[in-house]
Structure formats: C-alpha cells, structure tokens
Coordinates of C-alpha atoms and ligand atoms in Angstrom, one line a residue:
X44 CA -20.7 6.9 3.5
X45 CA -18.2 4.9 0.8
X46 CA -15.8 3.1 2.3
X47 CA -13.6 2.2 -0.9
X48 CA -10.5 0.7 0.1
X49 CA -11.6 -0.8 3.6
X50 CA -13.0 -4.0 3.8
X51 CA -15.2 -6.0 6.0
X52 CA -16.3 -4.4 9.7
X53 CA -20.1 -3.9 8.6
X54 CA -21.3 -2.9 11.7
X55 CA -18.5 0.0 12.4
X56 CA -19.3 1.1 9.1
X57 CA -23.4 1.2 9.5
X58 CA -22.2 3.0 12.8
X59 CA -20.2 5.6 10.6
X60 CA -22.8 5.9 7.7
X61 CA -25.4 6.3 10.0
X62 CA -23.9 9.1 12.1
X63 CA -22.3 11.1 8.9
X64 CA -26.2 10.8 7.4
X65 CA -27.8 12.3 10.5
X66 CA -25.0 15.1 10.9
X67 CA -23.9 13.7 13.8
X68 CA -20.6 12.4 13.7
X69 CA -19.0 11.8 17.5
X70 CA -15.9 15.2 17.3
X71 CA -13.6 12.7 18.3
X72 CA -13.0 9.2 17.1
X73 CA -10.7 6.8 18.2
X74 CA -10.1 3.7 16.3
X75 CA -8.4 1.3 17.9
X76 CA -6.7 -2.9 16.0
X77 CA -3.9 -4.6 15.4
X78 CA -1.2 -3.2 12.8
X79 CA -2.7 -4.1 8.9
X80 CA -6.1 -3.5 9.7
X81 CA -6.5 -1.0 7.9
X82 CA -7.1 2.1 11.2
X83 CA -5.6 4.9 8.8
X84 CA -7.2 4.3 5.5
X85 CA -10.3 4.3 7.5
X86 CA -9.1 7.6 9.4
X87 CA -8.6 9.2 6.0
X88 CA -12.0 8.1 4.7
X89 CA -13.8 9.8 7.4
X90 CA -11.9 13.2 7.1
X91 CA -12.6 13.1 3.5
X92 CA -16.2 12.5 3.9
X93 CA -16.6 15.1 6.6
X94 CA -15.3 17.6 4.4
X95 CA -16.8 16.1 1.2
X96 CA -19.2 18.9 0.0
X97 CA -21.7 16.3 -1.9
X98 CA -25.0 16.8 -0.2
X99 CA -25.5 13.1 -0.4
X100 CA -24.0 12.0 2.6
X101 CA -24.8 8.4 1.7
X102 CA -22.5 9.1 -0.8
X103 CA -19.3 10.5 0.5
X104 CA -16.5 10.7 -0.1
X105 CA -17.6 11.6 -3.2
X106 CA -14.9 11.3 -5.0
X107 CA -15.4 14.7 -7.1
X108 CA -16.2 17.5 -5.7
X109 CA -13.1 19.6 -5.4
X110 CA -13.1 19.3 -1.6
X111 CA -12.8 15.1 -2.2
X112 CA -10.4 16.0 -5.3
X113 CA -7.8 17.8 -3.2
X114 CA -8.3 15.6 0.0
X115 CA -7.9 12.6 -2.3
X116 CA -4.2 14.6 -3.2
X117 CA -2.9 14.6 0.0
X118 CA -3.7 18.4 -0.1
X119 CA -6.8 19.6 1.9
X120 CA -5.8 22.7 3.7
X121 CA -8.5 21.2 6.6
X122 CA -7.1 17.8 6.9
X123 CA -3.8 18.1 9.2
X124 CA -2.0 14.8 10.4
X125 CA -0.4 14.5 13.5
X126 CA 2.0 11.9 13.9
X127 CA 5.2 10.8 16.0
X128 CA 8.5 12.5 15.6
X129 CA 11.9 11.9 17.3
X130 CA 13.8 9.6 18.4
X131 CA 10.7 7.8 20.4
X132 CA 8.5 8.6 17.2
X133 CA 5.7 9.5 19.2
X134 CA 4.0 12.7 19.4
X135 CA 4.9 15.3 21.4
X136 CA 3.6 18.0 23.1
X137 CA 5.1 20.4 20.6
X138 CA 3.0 18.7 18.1
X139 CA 0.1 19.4 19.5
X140 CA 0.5 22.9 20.9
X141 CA 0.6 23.5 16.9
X142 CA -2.5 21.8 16.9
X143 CA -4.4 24.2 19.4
X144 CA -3.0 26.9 18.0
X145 CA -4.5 26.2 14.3
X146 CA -7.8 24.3 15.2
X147 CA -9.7 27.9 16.2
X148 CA -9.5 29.5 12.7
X149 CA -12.3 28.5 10.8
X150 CA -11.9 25.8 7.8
X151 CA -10.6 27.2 4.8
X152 CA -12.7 25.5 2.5
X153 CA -16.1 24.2 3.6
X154 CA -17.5 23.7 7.8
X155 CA -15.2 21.4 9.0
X156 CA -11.4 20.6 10.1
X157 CA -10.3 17.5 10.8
X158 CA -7.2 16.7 12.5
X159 CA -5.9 12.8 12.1
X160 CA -3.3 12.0 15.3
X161 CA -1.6 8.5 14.0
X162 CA -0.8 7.2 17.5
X163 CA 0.7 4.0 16.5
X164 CA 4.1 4.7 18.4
X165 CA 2.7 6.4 21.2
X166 CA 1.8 9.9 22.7
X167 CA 3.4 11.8 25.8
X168 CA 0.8 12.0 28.9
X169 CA 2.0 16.0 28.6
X170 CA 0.8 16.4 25.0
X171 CA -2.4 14.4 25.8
X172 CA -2.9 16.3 28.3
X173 CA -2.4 20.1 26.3
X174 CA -5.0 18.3 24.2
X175 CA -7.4 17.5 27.4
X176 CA -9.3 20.6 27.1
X177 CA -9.4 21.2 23.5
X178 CA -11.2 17.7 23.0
X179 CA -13.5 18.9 26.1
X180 CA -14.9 22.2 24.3
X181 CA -13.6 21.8 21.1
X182 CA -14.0 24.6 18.5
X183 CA -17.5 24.2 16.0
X184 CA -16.9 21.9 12.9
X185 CA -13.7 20.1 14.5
X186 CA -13.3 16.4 14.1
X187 CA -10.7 14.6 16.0
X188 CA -9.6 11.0 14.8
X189 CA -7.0 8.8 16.9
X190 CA -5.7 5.7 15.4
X191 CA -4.2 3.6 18.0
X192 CA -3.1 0.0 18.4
X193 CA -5.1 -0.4 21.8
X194 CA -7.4 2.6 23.4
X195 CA -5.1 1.7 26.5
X196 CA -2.2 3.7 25.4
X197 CA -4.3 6.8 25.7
X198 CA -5.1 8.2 28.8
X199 CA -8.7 7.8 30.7
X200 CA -9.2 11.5 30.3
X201 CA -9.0 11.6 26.7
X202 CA -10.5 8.0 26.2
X203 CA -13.8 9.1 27.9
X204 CA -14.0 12.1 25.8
X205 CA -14.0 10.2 22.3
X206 CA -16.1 7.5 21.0
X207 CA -13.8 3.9 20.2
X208 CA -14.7 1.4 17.2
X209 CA -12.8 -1.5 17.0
X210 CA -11.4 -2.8 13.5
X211 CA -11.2 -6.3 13.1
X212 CA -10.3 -8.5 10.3
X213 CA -12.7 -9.4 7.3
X214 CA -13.8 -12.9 6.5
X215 CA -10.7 -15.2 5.0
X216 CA -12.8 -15.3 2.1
X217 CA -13.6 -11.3 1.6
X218 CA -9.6 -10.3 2.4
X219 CA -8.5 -12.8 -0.3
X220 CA -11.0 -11.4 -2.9
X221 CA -9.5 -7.9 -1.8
X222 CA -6.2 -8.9 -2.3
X223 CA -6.2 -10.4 -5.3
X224 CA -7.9 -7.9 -7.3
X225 CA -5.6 -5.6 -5.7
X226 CA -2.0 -7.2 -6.8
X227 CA -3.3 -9.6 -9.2
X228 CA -1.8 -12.8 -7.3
X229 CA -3.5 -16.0 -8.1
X230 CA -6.9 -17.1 -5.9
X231 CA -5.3 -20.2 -4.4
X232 CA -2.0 -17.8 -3.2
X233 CA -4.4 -15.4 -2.0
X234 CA -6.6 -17.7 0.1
X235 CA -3.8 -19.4 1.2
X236 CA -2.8 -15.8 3.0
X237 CA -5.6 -14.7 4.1
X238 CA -5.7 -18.4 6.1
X239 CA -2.1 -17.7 7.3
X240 CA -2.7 -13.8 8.5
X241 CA -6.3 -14.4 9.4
X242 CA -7.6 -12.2 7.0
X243 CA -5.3 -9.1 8.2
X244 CA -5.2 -7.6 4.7
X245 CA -1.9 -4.9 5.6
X246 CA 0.0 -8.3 6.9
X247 CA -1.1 -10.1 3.7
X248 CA -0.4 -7.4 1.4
X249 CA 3.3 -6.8 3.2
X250 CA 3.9 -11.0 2.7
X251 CA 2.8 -11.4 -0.9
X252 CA 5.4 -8.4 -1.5
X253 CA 8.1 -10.4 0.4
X254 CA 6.9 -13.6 -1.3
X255 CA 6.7 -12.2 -4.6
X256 CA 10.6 -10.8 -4.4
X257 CA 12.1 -14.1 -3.3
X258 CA 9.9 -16.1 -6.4
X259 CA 10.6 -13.5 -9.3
X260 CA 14.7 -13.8 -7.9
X261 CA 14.4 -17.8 -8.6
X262 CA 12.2 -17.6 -11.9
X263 CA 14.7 -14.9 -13.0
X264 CA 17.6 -17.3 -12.6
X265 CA 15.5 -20.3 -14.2
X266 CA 14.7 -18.2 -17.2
X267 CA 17.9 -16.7 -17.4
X268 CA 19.9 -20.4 -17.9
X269 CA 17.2 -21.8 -19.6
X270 CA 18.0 -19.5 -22.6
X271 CA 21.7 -19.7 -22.3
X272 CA 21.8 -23.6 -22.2
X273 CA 18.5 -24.4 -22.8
X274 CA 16.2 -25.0 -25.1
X275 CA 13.1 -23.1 -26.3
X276 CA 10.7 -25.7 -24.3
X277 CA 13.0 -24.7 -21.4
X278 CA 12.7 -21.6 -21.8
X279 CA 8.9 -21.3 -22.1
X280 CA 8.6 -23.6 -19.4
X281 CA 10.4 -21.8 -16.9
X282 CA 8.3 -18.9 -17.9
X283 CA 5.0 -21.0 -17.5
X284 CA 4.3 -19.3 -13.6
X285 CA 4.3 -15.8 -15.2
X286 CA 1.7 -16.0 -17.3
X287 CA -0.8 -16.1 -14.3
X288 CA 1.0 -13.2 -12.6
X289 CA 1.0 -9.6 -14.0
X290 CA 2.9 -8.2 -10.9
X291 CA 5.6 -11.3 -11.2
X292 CA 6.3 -10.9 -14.2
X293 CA 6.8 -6.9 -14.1
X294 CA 9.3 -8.2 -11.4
X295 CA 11.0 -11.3 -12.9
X296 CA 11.8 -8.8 -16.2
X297 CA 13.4 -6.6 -13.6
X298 CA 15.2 -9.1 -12.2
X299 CA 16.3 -10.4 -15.4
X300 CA 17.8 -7.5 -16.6
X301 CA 20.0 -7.1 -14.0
X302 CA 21.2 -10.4 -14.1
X303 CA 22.3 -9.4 -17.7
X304 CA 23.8 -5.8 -16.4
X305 CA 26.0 -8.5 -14.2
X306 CA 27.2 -10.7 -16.4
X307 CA 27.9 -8.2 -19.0
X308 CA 30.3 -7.1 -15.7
X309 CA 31.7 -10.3 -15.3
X310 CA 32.7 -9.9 -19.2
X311 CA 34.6 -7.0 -18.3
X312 CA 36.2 -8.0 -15.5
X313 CA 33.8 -6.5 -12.9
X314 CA 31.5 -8.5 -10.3
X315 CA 28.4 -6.5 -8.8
X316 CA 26.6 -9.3 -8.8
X317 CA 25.1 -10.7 -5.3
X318 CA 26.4 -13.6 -4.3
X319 CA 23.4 -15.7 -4.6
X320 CA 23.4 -14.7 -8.5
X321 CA 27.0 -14.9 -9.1
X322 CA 27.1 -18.0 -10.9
X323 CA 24.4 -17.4 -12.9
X324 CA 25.7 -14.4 -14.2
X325 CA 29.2 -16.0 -14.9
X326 CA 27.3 -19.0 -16.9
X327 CA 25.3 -16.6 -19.5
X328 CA 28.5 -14.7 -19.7
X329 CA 30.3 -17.9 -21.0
X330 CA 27.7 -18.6 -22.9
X331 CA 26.4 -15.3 -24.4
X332 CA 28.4 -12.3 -26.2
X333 CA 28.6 -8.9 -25.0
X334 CA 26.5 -7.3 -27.8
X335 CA 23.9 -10.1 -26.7
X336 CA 24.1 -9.4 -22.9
X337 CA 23.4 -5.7 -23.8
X338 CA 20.6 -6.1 -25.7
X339 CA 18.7 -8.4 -23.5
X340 CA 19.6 -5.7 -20.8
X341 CA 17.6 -3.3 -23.1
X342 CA 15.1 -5.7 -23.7
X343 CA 14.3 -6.9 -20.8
X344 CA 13.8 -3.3 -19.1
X345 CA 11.6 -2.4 -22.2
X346 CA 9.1 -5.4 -21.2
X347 CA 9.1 -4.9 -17.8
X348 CA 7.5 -1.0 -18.6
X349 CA 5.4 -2.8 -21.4
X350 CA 3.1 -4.0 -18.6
X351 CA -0.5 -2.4 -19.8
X352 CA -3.6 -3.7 -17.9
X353 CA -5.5 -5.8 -20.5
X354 CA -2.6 -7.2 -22.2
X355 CA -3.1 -11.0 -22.7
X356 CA -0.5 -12.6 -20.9
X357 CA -0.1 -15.7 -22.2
X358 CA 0.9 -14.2 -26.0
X359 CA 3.0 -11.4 -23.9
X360 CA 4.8 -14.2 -22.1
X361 CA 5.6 -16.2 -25.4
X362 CA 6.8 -13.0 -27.3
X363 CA 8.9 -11.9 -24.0
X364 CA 10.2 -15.4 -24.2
X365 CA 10.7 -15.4 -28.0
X366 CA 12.8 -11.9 -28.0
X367 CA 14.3 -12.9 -25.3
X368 CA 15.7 -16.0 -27.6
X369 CA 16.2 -14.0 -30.9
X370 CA 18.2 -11.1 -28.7
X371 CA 20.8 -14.0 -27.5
X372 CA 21.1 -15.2 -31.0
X373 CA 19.9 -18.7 -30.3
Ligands
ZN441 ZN1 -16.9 15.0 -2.4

C-alpha cells in the first residue's frame, strides 16, 4: 500500500500493507491520535486503496486507475463520509440510519464500499448503537473506518468489534522534511516547528500559516516605506527574507497591494485601512501620486500571480523590487 501524504508510523503502515496484500483488511478500523496527526488523510488512503482496482496491492492507491482517479476527486460513488452535524456537530442517529439503509446495495463500481465516520466531535450512544449490528454482520465488501481522538469516546460494543491503530507523531527530523517540501519554509524554521509541536505535522502546518501572515504583514510594511522614503539598498534589503520564501513572498505581494488600494483611499479621502497599517498607508500617500499608487496596486497583484515553481527567486525578487521602484517614479 502507498501512503503518500502520511508520514512516519512504520509499523501501522506494515500492519495496513500487510493486511490490504493478503486480502485481509480488518471491515472496521478505528484510528485513534491527537488532532494534526494526520487520522483522516490516512482514513482516505485506505478507502482509496480498497477500492483501487490495480491488482498490485503493494501498489495502491494507485493513483490511475479510474477507481483511484475519481476517489482522488472527492467523487467515488463507494466512498460515503459520515460526519457530525448540528449544533453538537456530532453524528447522529439520522446519519447513520442513512448509512444502513445504503451499505446493502452492492458497490457501484468495483467489490467494495467504504464508509469513513469522522468522529472527531463525537457520536450519540443511539446512533452507535443503530450501527451495533451492522458492524456485527456487516454486508460482503464493506469497510468501516472511524477516526477518533481517543477509542474511549466510542462505546465498548463498537470498540470490540473494530480493530484500533494508533497514529503518533513522526521523528522531528522526518515532519520538518515534510513540511518544508510541502510550503517551501526555510529548514531551520521548519525544524524549529517540528521541535515546538513535537513533530505534529497538522499543528505545524496550521503555525507556519499563522506565522507566515503576521511576517509577510511586517515585510509588507518595511517594503512598502522603504520605497517611499527609502532608498534602493532599502528597498532590496527589506526584501532580502523573500528571496528564501516562495509562499512569503506570494503573500508579502498580497499584502502590499493592498497597502497601496489604502493609501490610494486615504488620497481620496477614504480610510479602509486596519489600524495597524494606517500610518503606513497615509506615509506612501504623502509621498506617492495617485497614478503611482494605482499602478503599484496593479503591479503588485500581477507578481503575486507570477509565482511559477522554478522561477529563481533571487532575480524575481530584484525585478519585483526594481518595478516596484520604476512604477513609483523614484
Ligand atoms: Zn488505482
């Protein structure tokens, strides 16, 4: 089995492989860890591979077959997800009275069904028990996966019934490869997460989003009065941190253009700018025309499209800081 996307945990994936190989995959799974640990990429990796029509097992999902294609989409008509709903946002009994009614037809497309339940906020002891008897005898070809902070919040009944595997968190080392190949953040800022989350890859993924808003909001505002009072070195040295930084700098050309959208406001009278960028935006409108201000709006939501994967971003970061200079007129 491939596990692309879900890192670390060799021995619950052996476990997996081994069983999907053989045929012989437990009909219901319940996969139990902390928030971030990845319990629903892994959920959807299974389903895909037991419905993967590749007769290499070792090598599902596959990735191409048009079982994997559609499954891969979201769309597999024998992949249904179950999760919470109302107020409570857990899943209720009418949820799962659907899911008796549905899980004896037979699969639409190849042997099996699978039917994901995402129990992280919980599941009435009446809809667990409606389930009781289907997970007892359930229907040939039906898989049932549970993904659930703790096995605790399910009921004995049910827990006995299903076999658990426990996620844990890769090595530091492994989560902050992961991560930065997947957001492009520098090692050190990667390892340095991966210390602070021990390895939880969701909790580091959620922080170097938060972290990356609040430091392309400050370069932005360096940038931004560096080439209204600044200087060209200023300029290109309050740029320096983006060169390093795909994601940042897709971000800090955001931010930068609407720091220009605001102070061509503050020329016409208007403020929509934030208070923390208020002054900025009423310095480069002392400092800038109108016709400027506009066109380094344009600009500066043209570069932060112009983000292609192998661009070099050291010349990109020069020529961003360049135009930047020769749209103001300075
Ligand atoms: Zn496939």
């Amino acid at each position: 089995m491939q596990f692309e996307g879900f890192v670390g945990n060799a021995a619950l994936k052996a476990a997996l492989s081994g069983a999907l190989s053989r045929r012989r995959l437990p009909h219901a799974i319940l996969l139990q860890g902390e928030a971030g640990l990845g319990k629903r990429t892994l959920a959807r990796l299974i389903a895909r591979a037991a419905v993967c029509r590749s007769a290499d097992r070792e090598n599902a999902p596959c990735g191409v077959c048009p079982s994997c294609i559609r499954s891969a989409a979201g769309s597999h008509p024998d992949i249904r997800i179950i999760s919470g709903s109302g107020a409570s946002n857990a899943i209720s009994a009418e949820s799962v009275e659907k899911v008796i009614a549905d899980a004896y037809r037979r699969p639409e497309e190849g042997d099996a069904s699978v039917y994901l339940f995402f129990v992280e906020n919980g599941i009435s002891d009446a809809a667990q028990n409606k389930l009781l008897k289907l997970i007892e005898e359930p229907p040939p070809g039906v898989l049932f996966i549970f993904t659930v902070p703790s096995a605790d919040l399910l009921l004995p009944t049910i827990r006995s019934r299903a076999q658990t595997f426990t996620l844990r968190a890769p090595d530091e080392r492994e989560a902050a490869a992961y991560v930065e190949h997947k957001t492009g953040i520098p090692p050190e800022e990667a390892l340095a997460l991966a210390a602070l989350h021990r390895g939880n890859i969701g909790k580091m993924l959620s922080d170097g989003e938060n972290g990356r808003a609040a430091k392309a909001a400050q370069l932005a505002q360096d940038m931004a009065l560096a080439l209204a009072e600044g200087t060209e070195h200023d300029l290109l040295a309050a740029s320096a941190p983006l060169i390093k930084d795909k994601p940042l700098f897709q971000e800090t050309a955001v931010r930068l253009q609407l720091l220009f959208r605001d102070a061509c406001m503050v020329k016409n009278g208007v403020n929509t700018a934030a208070a923390g960028t208020l002054d900025t935006a009423q310095r480069l409108n002392r400092k800038l025309s109108l016709r400027s201000l506009m066109a380094l709006c344009e600009m500066t939501a043209q570069y932060a499209n112009y983000m292609q994967r192998n661009a070099n971003m050291a010349l990109l970061v020069t020529a961003f800081c360049a135009k930047m200079r020769e749209t103001a007129g300075r």
